[in-house]
Amino acid sequence: MEYWNSTLGSGFILMGILKDSGSPELLCVIITVLYMLALTSNGLLLLVITVDSRLHVPMYFLLGQLSLMDLLFTSVVTPKALMDFLRSENTISFAGCALQMFLALMLGGAEDLLLAFMAYDRYVAICHPLNYMVFMRPRVCWLTVATAWILAYLNALGHTFYTMQYPFCKAQKIRHLLCEIPPLLKLACADTSRYELLVYVTGVIFLLLPLSAIVASYALILFTVLHMPSNEGRQKALVTCSSHLTVVGMFYGAATFMYVLPSSLHSPKQDNITSVFYTVVTPALNPLIYSLRNKEVMGALKRVLGKYML
């Protein structure tokens, strides 16, 4: 089997989802609209949380971090995919592939951990409201966010380095939207079984452990909510938690499908659809899910827009 030398400027060909779809032009328009929606909605949410002092509380601090991660995550993948389709040139250099993989892994991992911290925030707010500002004081908030970023950075750095050190076959076509570990390992001209096991183990640690913490937090929240004497308090708690659970379901469902399920159980086409879901669809919908049913956010948005438009 022939090998190609990545140091000589060779790269990969990202086949993506647009080339394989029945209506690539229509899909390109849909992805463009979703990307613009993600930029606008996440940007507005970040602006509102930063500018409006009434939202300077732990819950919205974490929500602002989620918007930042979504904004960066979708921007790592979507613009290149769209430009490649419009220019009919879908190549990516070896270094560019490594960088894209690193950024996607880091941002995805950070969001994964952040969602678990957000569940803890809701648990403290609902189950221990009198001690909320003690348990979620600014130092704790910054520590949780820094932990998410640092752990995600180290995980992404290790996986990117290990994946890209494999020798790759001369057929350089990656049947995927972006450079990710599973499709790249299919091009490796070496035994990757041990590393695939490591990817599975880290996938379980990074996905299922935080998900278990989220499930435990919401089980305790549900128990507390059902015993609330006030119907209004119960409804407000359920609305806030349902928004978070919707986001959790979308993100963890797609990520688990990609990194925890064995590759034999899903095809390249399914992988492409899944990658579009968590790199394009989810970042566009997250701010809408959190803001449309949140009176505080909508009120702050009206105040900020009114202030800057007058």
Coordinates of C-alpha atoms in Angstrom, one line a residue:
M1 CA 0.0 0.0 0.0
E2 CA 1.3 3.5 -1.0
Y3 CA 1.8 6.2 1.5
W4 CA 1.9 10.0 1.1
N5 CA 4.2 12.3 2.9
S6 CA 2.3 15.1 4.7
T7 CA 5.4 17.2 5.1
L8 CA 5.5 17.8 1.3
G9 CA 2.4 19.9 1.3
S10 CA -0.1 17.2 0.7
G11 CA -3.5 17.5 2.4
F12 CA -7.0 16.0 2.5
I13 CA -10.2 16.3 0.5
L14 CA -13.3 17.0 2.6
M15 CA -16.2 15.4 0.8
G16 CA -18.7 16.9 3.3
I17 CA -22.5 16.6 3.1
L18 CA -23.1 19.1 0.3
K19 CA -21.5 17.1 -2.4
D20 CA -23.4 13.9 -1.5
S21 CA -26.8 15.5 -1.1
G22 CA -29.6 15.3 -3.7
S23 CA -30.1 19.1 -3.6
P24 CA -26.8 20.7 -2.7
E25 CA -27.8 24.2 -3.6
L26 CA -30.9 24.1 -1.3
L27 CA -28.9 22.5 1.5
C28 CA -26.2 25.2 1.1
V29 CA -28.9 27.9 1.5
I30 CA -30.3 26.2 4.6
I31 CA -26.9 25.9 6.2
T32 CA -26.1 29.5 5.4
V33 CA -29.3 30.7 7.0
L34 CA -28.6 28.6 10.1
Y35 CA -25.1 29.9 10.3
M36 CA -26.3 33.5 10.1
L37 CA -28.9 32.7 12.7
A38 CA -26.2 31.3 15.0
L39 CA -24.0 34.3 14.6
T40 CA -26.9 36.8 15.2
S41 CA -28.6 35.0 18.1
N42 CA -25.4 34.1 20.0
G43 CA -23.9 37.5 19.3
L44 CA -27.0 39.2 20.6
L45 CA -27.2 37.0 23.7
L46 CA -23.5 37.7 24.5
L47 CA -24.1 41.4 24.1
V48 CA -27.2 41.4 26.3
I49 CA -25.5 39.4 29.1
T50 CA -22.4 41.6 28.9
V51 CA -24.2 45.0 28.8
D52 CA -27.3 44.5 31.1
S53 CA -26.2 44.5 34.8
R54 CA -29.4 42.6 35.8
L55 CA -28.0 39.5 34.0
H56 CA -24.7 39.6 35.9
V57 CA -25.6 36.5 37.8
P58 CA -24.0 33.0 37.7
M59 CA -26.8 31.5 35.5
Y60 CA -26.3 34.0 32.7
F61 CA -22.5 34.1 33.1
L62 CA -22.5 30.4 32.2
L63 CA -25.1 30.9 29.5
G64 CA -22.8 33.6 28.0
Q65 CA -19.9 31.1 27.9
L66 CA -22.2 28.6 26.1
S67 CA -23.0 31.2 23.5
L68 CA -19.3 32.0 23.0
M69 CA -18.5 28.3 22.6
D70 CA -21.4 27.8 20.1
L71 CA -20.3 30.9 18.1
L72 CA -16.7 29.7 17.9
F73 CA -17.6 26.1 17.3
T74 CA -19.9 26.7 14.3
S75 CA -17.4 29.2 12.9
V76 CA -14.6 26.6 12.9
V77 CA -16.6 24.4 10.5
T78 CA -19.4 26.2 8.6
P79 CA -17.6 29.0 6.7
K80 CA -15.1 26.6 5.2
A81 CA -17.7 24.1 4.2
L82 CA -19.8 26.8 2.4
M83 CA -16.8 28.4 0.7
D84 CA -15.5 25.0 -0.5
F85 CA -18.9 24.3 -2.0
L86 CA -19.2 27.7 -3.7
R87 CA -15.6 27.5 -5.1
S88 CA -15.9 23.8 -6.0
E89 CA -12.6 23.3 -4.1
N90 CA -12.8 21.1 -1.0
T91 CA -9.2 20.6 -0.1
I92 CA -7.7 21.2 3.4
S93 CA -4.0 21.1 4.2
F94 CA -2.5 18.7 6.8
A95 CA -1.9 21.6 9.2
G96 CA -5.4 23.0 8.5
C97 CA -7.0 19.7 9.2
A98 CA -5.1 19.3 12.5
L99 CA -6.1 22.8 13.6
Q100 CA -9.7 22.3 12.7
M101 CA -9.8 19.0 14.6
F102 CA -8.1 20.6 17.6
L103 CA -10.5 23.5 17.8
A104 CA -13.6 21.4 17.2
L105 CA -12.5 18.9 19.9
M106 CA -11.7 21.7 22.4
L107 CA -14.9 23.7 21.9
G108 CA -17.0 20.5 21.9
G109 CA -15.4 19.2 25.0
A110 CA -15.6 22.6 26.8
E111 CA -19.3 22.8 26.0
D112 CA -19.9 19.2 27.1
L113 CA -18.4 20.0 30.6
L114 CA -20.1 23.5 30.7
L115 CA -23.5 21.9 30.3
A116 CA -22.8 19.7 33.4
F117 CA -21.8 22.8 35.4
M118 CA -25.0 24.6 34.2
A119 CA -27.0 21.7 35.6
Y120 CA -25.2 22.0 38.9
D121 CA -26.1 25.7 38.9
R122 CA -29.8 25.0 38.4
Y123 CA -29.6 22.3 41.2
V124 CA -28.1 24.8 43.6
A125 CA -30.6 27.6 42.6
I126 CA -33.7 25.4 43.1
C127 CA -32.7 23.0 45.8
H128 CA -30.5 25.4 47.9
P129 CA -31.7 28.9 47.0
L130 CA -30.6 30.5 50.3
N131 CA -27.0 29.4 49.8
Y132 CA -27.0 30.1 46.0
M133 CA -24.6 33.0 46.1
V134 CA -22.3 31.2 48.4
F135 CA -22.1 28.0 46.3
M136 CA -22.0 30.0 43.0
R137 CA -19.9 33.0 44.0
P138 CA -17.9 34.6 41.2
R139 CA -14.7 32.7 42.1
V140 CA -16.5 29.4 41.8
C141 CA -18.0 30.4 38.5
W142 CA -14.7 31.4 37.0
L143 CA -13.1 28.2 38.3
T144 CA -15.7 26.0 36.7
V145 CA -15.4 27.7 33.4
A146 CA -11.6 27.6 33.5
T147 CA -11.8 23.9 34.3
A148 CA -14.0 23.2 31.3
W149 CA -11.7 25.1 29.0
I150 CA -8.4 23.6 30.4
L151 CA -9.6 20.0 30.4
A152 CA -11.0 20.4 26.9
Y153 CA -7.8 21.9 25.7
L154 CA -5.6 19.1 27.1
N155 CA -8.0 16.4 25.7
A156 CA -8.1 18.0 22.3
L157 CA -4.3 18.5 22.2
G158 CA -3.6 14.9 23.0
H159 CA -6.1 13.5 20.5
T160 CA -5.0 15.8 17.7
F161 CA -1.4 15.0 18.2
Y162 CA -2.0 11.2 18.4
T163 CA -4.4 11.1 15.5
M164 CA -2.2 13.1 13.1
Q165 CA 0.9 11.1 13.8
Y166 CA -0.5 8.1 11.9
P167 CA 0.7 7.5 8.3
F168 CA -2.3 8.0 6.0
C169 CA -3.0 6.2 2.7
K170 CA -2.7 8.0 -0.6
A171 CA -6.5 8.1 -1.0
Q172 CA -7.0 11.3 0.9
K173 CA -10.7 11.7 0.7
I174 CA -12.4 12.3 4.1
R175 CA -16.1 11.4 3.8
H176 CA -17.1 14.0 6.4
L177 CA -18.0 17.6 6.9
L178 CA -14.9 18.4 9.0
C179 CA -11.6 16.8 10.2
E180 CA -12.6 14.5 13.1
I181 CA -11.1 11.4 14.6
P182 CA -13.4 8.6 13.4
P183 CA -13.3 9.5 9.6
L184 CA -9.5 10.2 9.7
L185 CA -8.7 6.9 11.4
K186 CA -10.3 5.1 8.4
L187 CA -7.5 6.6 6.2
A188 CA -4.7 5.4 8.5
C189 CA -2.3 2.8 7.1
A190 CA -1.7 1.3 10.5
D191 CA -3.4 -0.6 13.2
T192 CA -5.6 1.9 15.1
S193 CA -7.6 -0.6 17.2
R194 CA -5.9 0.4 20.5
Y195 CA -6.3 4.1 19.8
E196 CA -10.0 3.6 18.9
L197 CA -10.4 1.9 22.3
L198 CA -8.8 5.0 23.9
V199 CA -11.1 7.3 21.9
Y200 CA -14.1 5.3 23.1
V201 CA -12.9 5.4 26.8
T202 CA -12.3 9.2 26.6
G203 CA -15.7 9.6 24.9
V204 CA -17.3 7.8 27.8
I205 CA -15.5 9.9 30.3
F206 CA -16.1 13.2 28.6
L207 CA -19.7 12.5 27.6
L208 CA -21.3 9.9 29.9
L209 CA -19.9 11.1 33.2
P210 CA -21.1 14.7 32.8
L211 CA -24.4 13.4 31.5
S212 CA -24.7 11.2 34.6
A213 CA -24.1 14.3 36.7
I214 CA -26.8 16.2 34.7
V215 CA -29.3 13.4 35.2
A216 CA -28.6 13.2 38.9
S217 CA -28.9 17.0 39.2
Y218 CA -32.3 17.0 37.5
A219 CA -33.6 14.1 39.4
L220 CA -33.0 16.0 42.6
I221 CA -34.4 19.2 41.0
L222 CA -37.6 17.3 40.0
F223 CA -38.0 15.9 43.5
T224 CA -37.7 19.4 44.9
V225 CA -40.0 21.0 42.4
L226 CA -42.8 18.5 43.0
H227 CA -42.8 19.5 46.6
M228 CA -42.9 23.2 46.0
P229 CA -46.0 24.8 47.6
S230 CA -46.2 27.6 45.0
N231 CA -47.5 26.8 41.5
E232 CA -45.8 29.9 40.1
G233 CA -42.4 28.8 41.5
R234 CA -42.9 25.3 40.2
Q235 CA -43.8 26.5 36.7
K236 CA -40.8 28.9 36.6
A237 CA -38.4 26.2 37.7
L238 CA -39.8 23.7 35.1
V239 CA -39.5 26.2 32.3
T240 CA -35.9 27.0 33.1
C241 CA -34.9 23.4 33.4
S242 CA -36.8 22.2 30.3
S243 CA -34.8 24.7 28.2
H244 CA -31.5 23.3 29.5
L245 CA -32.6 19.7 29.1
T246 CA -33.6 20.4 25.5
V247 CA -30.1 21.7 24.8
V248 CA -28.5 18.8 26.7
G249 CA -30.5 16.3 24.7
M250 CA -29.5 17.7 21.3
F251 CA -25.8 18.0 22.1
Y252 CA -25.2 14.8 24.0
G253 CA -27.4 12.8 21.6
A254 CA -25.3 13.8 18.6
A255 CA -21.9 13.6 20.4
T256 CA -22.7 10.1 21.9
F257 CA -23.7 8.9 18.4
M258 CA -20.4 10.0 17.0
Y259 CA -17.9 9.1 19.7
V260 CA -19.4 6.4 21.9
L261 CA -21.3 4.2 19.5
P262 CA -19.1 1.7 17.6
S263 CA -18.3 3.0 14.0
S264 CA -19.8 -0.2 12.6
L265 CA -23.2 0.9 13.8
H266 CA -23.3 4.1 11.7
S267 CA -22.4 5.0 8.1
P268 CA -20.5 8.0 6.7
K269 CA -23.8 9.6 5.6
Q270 CA -25.2 9.3 9.1
D271 CA -22.0 10.7 10.5
N272 CA -22.3 13.7 8.1
I273 CA -25.9 14.4 9.2
T274 CA -24.9 14.1 12.8
S275 CA -21.9 16.5 12.4
V276 CA -24.2 19.1 10.7
F277 CA -26.6 18.8 13.7
Y278 CA -24.0 19.6 16.4
T279 CA -21.9 22.1 14.4
V280 CA -24.7 24.1 12.6
V281 CA -28.2 23.3 13.9
T282 CA -27.5 23.2 17.7
P283 CA -25.5 26.5 17.8
A284 CA -28.3 28.2 15.9
L285 CA -31.1 26.8 18.2
N286 CA -29.4 27.0 21.6
P287 CA -29.8 30.8 22.1
L288 CA -33.4 30.7 20.9
I289 CA -34.3 27.9 23.3
Y290 CA -32.8 29.7 26.2
S291 CA -34.1 33.2 25.4
L292 CA -37.6 32.9 23.8
R293 CA -39.1 31.4 27.0
N294 CA -37.0 33.5 29.4
K295 CA -38.7 36.8 30.4
E296 CA -35.5 38.2 32.0
V297 CA -33.5 37.7 28.8
M298 CA -36.3 39.1 26.5
G299 CA -36.7 42.1 28.8
A300 CA -32.9 42.7 28.8
L301 CA -32.9 42.4 25.0
K302 CA -35.6 45.0 24.6
R303 CA -33.8 47.4 27.0
V304 CA -30.4 47.0 25.2
L305 CA -31.9 47.3 21.7
G306 CA -34.0 50.3 22.9
K307 CA -30.9 51.9 24.3
Y308 CA -28.7 51.5 21.2
M309 CA -31.4 52.3 18.7
L310 CA -32.5 55.6 20.3

